[in-house]
Amino acid sequence: MAKLLCPACKKALKLSPVMRVGAQVGCVNCDNVLKIVSRNPDKIEVVAESATHNPDSKPESYA
């Protein structure tokens, strides 16, 4: 597993070798969404919050 630092909070993260470029992961420390932009060398970047918003999503209903 590759070890990286979250670009936002600098928490150590581990990426599985099967994760591909373009995959998104969440930082367990700061809850930012991160995108894998390179695997050799391993590099991740923070995804803008506006890019993670889905206007078609609706909250779960309990009624």
C-alpha angles and dihedrals in degrees: 000000000000118000119216138162122244106249091221105045103010092235114155112254132187122217120201113234090236093062111105136213109279095032116130124221133178126236109234091208104050101013093233118149111239128196125210106233100171138015101191099067097013112240133169133184136195115260113224112252090234089059092056096051115104110199091197094059117104128196116261113266122226096185 
